[in-house]
Coordinates of C-alpha atoms in Angstrom, one line a residue:
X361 CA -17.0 -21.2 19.3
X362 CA -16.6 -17.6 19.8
X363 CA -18.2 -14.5 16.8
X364 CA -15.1 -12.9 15.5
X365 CA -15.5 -9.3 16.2
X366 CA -15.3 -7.0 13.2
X367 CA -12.9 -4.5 15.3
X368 CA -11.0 -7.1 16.4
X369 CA -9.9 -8.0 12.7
X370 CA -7.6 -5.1 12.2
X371 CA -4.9 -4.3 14.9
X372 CA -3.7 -0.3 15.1
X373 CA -0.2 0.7 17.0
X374 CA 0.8 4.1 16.2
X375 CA 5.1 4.8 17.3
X376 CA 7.0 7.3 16.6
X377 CA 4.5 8.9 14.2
X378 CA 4.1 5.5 12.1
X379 CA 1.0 4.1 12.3
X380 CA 1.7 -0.2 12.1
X381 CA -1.7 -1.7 10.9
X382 CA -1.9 -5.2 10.8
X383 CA -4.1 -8.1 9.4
X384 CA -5.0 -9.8 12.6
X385 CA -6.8 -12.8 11.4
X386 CA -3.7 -15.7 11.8
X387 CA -5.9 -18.3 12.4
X388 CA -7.3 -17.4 9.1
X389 CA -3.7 -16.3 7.5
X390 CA -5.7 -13.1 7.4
X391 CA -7.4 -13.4 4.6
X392 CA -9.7 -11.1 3.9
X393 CA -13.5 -11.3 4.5
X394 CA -16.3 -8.5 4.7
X395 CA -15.6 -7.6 8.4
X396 CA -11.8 -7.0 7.6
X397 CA -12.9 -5.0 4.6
X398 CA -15.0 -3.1 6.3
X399 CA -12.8 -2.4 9.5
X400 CA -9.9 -1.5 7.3
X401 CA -12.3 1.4 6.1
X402 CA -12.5 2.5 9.6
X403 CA -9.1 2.3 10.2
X404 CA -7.8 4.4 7.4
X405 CA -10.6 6.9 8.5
X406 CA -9.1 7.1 11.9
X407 CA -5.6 7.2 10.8
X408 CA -5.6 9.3 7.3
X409 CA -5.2 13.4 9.0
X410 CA -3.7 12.6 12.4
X411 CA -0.9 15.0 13.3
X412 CA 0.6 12.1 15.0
X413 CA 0.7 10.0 11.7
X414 CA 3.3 10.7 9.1
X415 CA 3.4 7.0 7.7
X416 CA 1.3 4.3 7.4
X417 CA 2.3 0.5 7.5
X418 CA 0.9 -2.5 6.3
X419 CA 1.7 -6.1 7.9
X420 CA -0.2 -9.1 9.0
X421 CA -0.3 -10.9 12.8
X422 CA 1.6 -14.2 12.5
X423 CA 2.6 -16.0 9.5
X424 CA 1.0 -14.5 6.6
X425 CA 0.5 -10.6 5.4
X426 CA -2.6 -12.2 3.7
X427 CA -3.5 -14.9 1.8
X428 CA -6.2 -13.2 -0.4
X429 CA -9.9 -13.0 0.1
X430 CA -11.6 -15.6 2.7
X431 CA -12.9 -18.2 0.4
X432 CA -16.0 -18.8 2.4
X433 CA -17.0 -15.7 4.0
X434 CA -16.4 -13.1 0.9
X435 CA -17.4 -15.8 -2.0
X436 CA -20.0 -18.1 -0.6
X437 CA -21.5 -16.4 2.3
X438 CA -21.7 -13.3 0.1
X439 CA -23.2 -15.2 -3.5
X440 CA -25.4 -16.9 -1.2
X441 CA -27.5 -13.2 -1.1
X442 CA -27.2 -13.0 -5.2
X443 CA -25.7 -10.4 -7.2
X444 CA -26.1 -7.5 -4.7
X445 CA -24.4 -9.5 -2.2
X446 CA -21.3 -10.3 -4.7
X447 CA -21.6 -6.7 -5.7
X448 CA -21.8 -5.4 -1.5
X449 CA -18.5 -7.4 -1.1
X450 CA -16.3 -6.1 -3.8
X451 CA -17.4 -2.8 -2.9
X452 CA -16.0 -3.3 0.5
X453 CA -13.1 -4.9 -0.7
X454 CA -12.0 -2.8 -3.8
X455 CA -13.0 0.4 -1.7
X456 CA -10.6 0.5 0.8
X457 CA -8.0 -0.7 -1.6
X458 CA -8.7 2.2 -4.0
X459 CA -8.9 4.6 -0.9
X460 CA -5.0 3.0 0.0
X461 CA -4.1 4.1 -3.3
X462 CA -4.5 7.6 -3.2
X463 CA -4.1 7.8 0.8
X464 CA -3.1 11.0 2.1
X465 CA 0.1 9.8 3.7
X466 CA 2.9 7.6 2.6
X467 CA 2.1 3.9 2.8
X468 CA 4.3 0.9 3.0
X469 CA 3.6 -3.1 2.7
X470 CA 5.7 -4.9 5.4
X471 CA 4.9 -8.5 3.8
X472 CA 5.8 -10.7 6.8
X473 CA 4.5 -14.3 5.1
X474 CA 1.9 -15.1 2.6
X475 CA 0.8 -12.7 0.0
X476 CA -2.1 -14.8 -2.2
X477 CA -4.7 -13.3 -4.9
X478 CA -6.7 -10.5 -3.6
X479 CA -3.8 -9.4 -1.4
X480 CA -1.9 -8.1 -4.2
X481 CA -5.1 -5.4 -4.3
X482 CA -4.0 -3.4 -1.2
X483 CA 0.0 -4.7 -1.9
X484 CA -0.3 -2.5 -5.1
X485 CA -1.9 0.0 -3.4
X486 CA 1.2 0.9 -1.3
X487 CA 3.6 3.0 -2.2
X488 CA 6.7 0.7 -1.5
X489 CA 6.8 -2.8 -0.4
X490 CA 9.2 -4.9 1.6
X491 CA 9.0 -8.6 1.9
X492 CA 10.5 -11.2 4.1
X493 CA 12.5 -13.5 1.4
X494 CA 10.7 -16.6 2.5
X495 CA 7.4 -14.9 2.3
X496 CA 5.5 -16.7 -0.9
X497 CA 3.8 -14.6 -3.5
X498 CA 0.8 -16.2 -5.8
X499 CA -2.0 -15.9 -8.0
X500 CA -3.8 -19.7 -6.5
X501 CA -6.8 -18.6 -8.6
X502 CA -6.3 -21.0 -11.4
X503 CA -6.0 -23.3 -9.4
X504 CA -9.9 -23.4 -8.3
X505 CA -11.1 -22.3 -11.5
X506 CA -11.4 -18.8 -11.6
X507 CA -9.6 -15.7 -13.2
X508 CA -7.1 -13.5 -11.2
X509 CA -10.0 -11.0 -10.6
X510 CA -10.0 -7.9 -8.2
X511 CA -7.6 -6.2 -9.6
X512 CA -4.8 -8.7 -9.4
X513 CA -4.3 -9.5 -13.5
X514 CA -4.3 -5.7 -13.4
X515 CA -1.4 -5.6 -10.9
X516 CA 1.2 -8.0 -12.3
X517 CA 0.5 -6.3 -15.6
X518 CA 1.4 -3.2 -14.5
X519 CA 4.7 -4.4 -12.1
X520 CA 5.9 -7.5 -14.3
X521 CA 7.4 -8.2 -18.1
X522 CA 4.3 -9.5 -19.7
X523 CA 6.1 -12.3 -19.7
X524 CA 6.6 -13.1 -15.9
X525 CA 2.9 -11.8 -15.3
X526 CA 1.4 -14.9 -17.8
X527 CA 3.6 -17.1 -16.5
X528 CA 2.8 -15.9 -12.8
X529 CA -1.4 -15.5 -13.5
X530 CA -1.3 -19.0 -15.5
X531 CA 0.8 -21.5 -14.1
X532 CA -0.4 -20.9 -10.1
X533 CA 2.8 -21.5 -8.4
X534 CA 4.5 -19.3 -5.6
X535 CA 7.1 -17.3 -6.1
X536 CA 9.4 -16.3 -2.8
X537 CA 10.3 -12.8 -2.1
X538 CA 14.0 -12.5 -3.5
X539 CA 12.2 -13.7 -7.0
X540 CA 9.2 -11.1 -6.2
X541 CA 12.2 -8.7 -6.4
X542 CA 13.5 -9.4 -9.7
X543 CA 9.9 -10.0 -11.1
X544 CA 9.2 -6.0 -10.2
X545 CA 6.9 -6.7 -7.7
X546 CA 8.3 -5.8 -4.4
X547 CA 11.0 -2.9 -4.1
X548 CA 13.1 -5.4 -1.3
X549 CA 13.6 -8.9 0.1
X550 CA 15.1 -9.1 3.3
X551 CA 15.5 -12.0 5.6
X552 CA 12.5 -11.6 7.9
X553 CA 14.1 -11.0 11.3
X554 CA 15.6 -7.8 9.8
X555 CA 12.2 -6.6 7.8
X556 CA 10.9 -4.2 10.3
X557 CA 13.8 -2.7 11.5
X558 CA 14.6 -1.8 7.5
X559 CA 10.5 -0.8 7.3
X560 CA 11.0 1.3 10.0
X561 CA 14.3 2.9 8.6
X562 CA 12.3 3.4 5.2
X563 CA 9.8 5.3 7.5
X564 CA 11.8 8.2 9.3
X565 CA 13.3 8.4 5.8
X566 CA 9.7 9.3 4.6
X567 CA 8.9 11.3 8.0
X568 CA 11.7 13.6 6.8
X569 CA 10.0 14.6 4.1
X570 CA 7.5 17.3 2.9
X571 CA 4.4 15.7 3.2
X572 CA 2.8 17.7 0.8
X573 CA 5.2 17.2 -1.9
X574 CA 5.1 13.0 -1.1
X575 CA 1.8 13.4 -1.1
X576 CA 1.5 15.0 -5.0
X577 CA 4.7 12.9 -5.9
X578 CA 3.1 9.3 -5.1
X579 CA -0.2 10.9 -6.6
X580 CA 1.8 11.9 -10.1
X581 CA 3.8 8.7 -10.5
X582 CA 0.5 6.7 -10.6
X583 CA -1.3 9.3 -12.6
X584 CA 1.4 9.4 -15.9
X585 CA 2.2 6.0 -15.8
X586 CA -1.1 6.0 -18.3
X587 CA -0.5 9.1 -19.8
X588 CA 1.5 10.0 -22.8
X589 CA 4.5 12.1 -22.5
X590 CA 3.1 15.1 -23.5
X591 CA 0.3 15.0 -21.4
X592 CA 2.1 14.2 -18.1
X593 CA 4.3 17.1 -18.6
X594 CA 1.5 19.0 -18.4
X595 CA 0.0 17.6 -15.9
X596 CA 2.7 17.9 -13.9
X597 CA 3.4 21.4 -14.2
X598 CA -0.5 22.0 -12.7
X599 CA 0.2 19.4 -10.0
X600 CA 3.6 21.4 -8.8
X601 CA 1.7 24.6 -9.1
X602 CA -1.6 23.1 -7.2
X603 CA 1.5 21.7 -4.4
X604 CA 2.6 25.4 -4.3
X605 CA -0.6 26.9 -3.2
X606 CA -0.7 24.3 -0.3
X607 CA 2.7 24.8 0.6
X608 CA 4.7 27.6 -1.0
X609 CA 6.9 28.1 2.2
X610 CA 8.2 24.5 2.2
X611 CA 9.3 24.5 -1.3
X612 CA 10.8 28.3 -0.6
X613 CA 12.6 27.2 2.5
X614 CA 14.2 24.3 1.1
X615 CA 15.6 26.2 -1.7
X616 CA 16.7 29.2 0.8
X617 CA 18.7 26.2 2.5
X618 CA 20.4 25.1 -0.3
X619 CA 21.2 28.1 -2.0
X620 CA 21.6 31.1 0.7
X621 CA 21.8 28.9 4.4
X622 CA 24.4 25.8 2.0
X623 CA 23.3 23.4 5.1
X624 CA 21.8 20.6 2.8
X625 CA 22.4 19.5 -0.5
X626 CA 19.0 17.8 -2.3
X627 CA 21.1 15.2 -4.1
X628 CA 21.9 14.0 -0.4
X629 CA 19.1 14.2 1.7
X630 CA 16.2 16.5 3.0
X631 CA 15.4 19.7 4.0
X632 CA 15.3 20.7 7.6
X633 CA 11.9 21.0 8.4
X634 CA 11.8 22.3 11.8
X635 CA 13.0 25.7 10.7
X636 CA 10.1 26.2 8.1
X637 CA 7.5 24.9 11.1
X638 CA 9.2 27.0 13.8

């Protein structure tokens, strides 16, 4: 039996400025265990301020995106070393995810099959998400005794009506993606042999963009969701004016365009960027 290779868990193709990462543990239905943890770390090292990486994609090799964390090799391999062990393992884990969620460039979850417990983690921590409709969505920890932990309680409570996310977190049955829809979860369900050609559309929407202002918008919509009104408003206004000092030209040139060059119209679409670059 051959050792699994800790790069070998992750595959990288970078296209057309996106960047495809994928799961590559089928065998496994990639879930996740400490060498996959660990390599995504690497990965979104390598990939976070390439030129040649505008957007960054999440899938999985075969027929799963990722059925949650590997049941032997995160939990009992890892509790078999005590508390620092269990503590060494969700630091892996919940460290890359956190890092997704605040990654410099735009990320997207192309969930190509099964989507299980921990892999709502680093499914929340994309920006948008896209699901085949027979891929199956659930929280299977009730099943074997244990709370929706790593986040994932926290996820459905955030995405779902309280209602759905009890029903969801207690009952442990899958849900397919066209329900993941309606439940808030998932922005789209499409059947799967058109998923990545609608990813990839998604993409060179997002490569058309100001990457600076995606990068403060995705930042600002996760930051005021907890905030009151009053406060986001401000908070706002200081994270437009810290986007300004990064990037006063864009914002200046895509106003010129619209107002004195009338070749775009924001309601429509984007900005050329080539002419603020050139």
């Amino acid at each position: 039996m051959s050792i699994e290779r800790e790069e070998d868990t992750v595959a990288v193709t970078v296209e057309n400025n996106i960047a495809w990462v994928k799961f590559n543990r089928p065998e496994k239905r990639n879930c996740m265990s400490p060498k996959l943890n660990r390599q995504m770390m690497r990965v979104l090292d390598e990939l976070e301020f390439r030129d040649d990486v505008g957007v960054l994609v999440l899938t999985g090799e075969g027929s799963a995106w990722s059925a949650g964390m590997d049941l032997k090799e995160y939990f009992r391999e890892m509790e078999a070393f005590g508390l620092g062990g269990t503590r060494q393992a969700q630091r892996e884990s919940y460290g890359w995810w956190r890092r997704l969620r605040w990654y410099q460039k735009p990320t997207v979850a192309m969930v190509n099959g099964w989507c299980f417990g921990g892999g709502y983690g680093p499914l929340f921590a994309c920006d948008l998400a896209f699901a085949a409709e027979e891929a199956q969505f659930g929280l299977s920890e009730i099943n074997w005794g244990i709370l929706p932990g790593g986040g994932a309680a926290k996820v459905v409570a955030d995405l779902m009506p309280l209602r759905k996310a009890m029903y969801h977190a207690m009952m442990g049955e899958n849900i397919d993606g066209k329900t993941a829809v309606e439940w808030g979860l998932i922005n789209e369900a499409l059947p799967a042999a058109e998923l990545k050609a609608r990813v990839t559309e998604v993409a060179k929407v997002l490569l058309a963009k100001n990457p600076v202002a995606l990068k403060a918008t995705k930042d600002a919509v996760r930051r005021v969701k907890e905030m009151t009104y009053d406060n986001a408003e401000d908070y706002l206004v200081r994270a437009q004016e810290a986007a300004n000092s990064y990037d006063n030209d864009g914002r200046k040139e895509g106003i010129k365009q619209f107002i004195d060059d009338k070749t775009y119209k924001p309601g429509l679409g984007a900005y050329d960027k080539s002419k603020q670059d050139s």
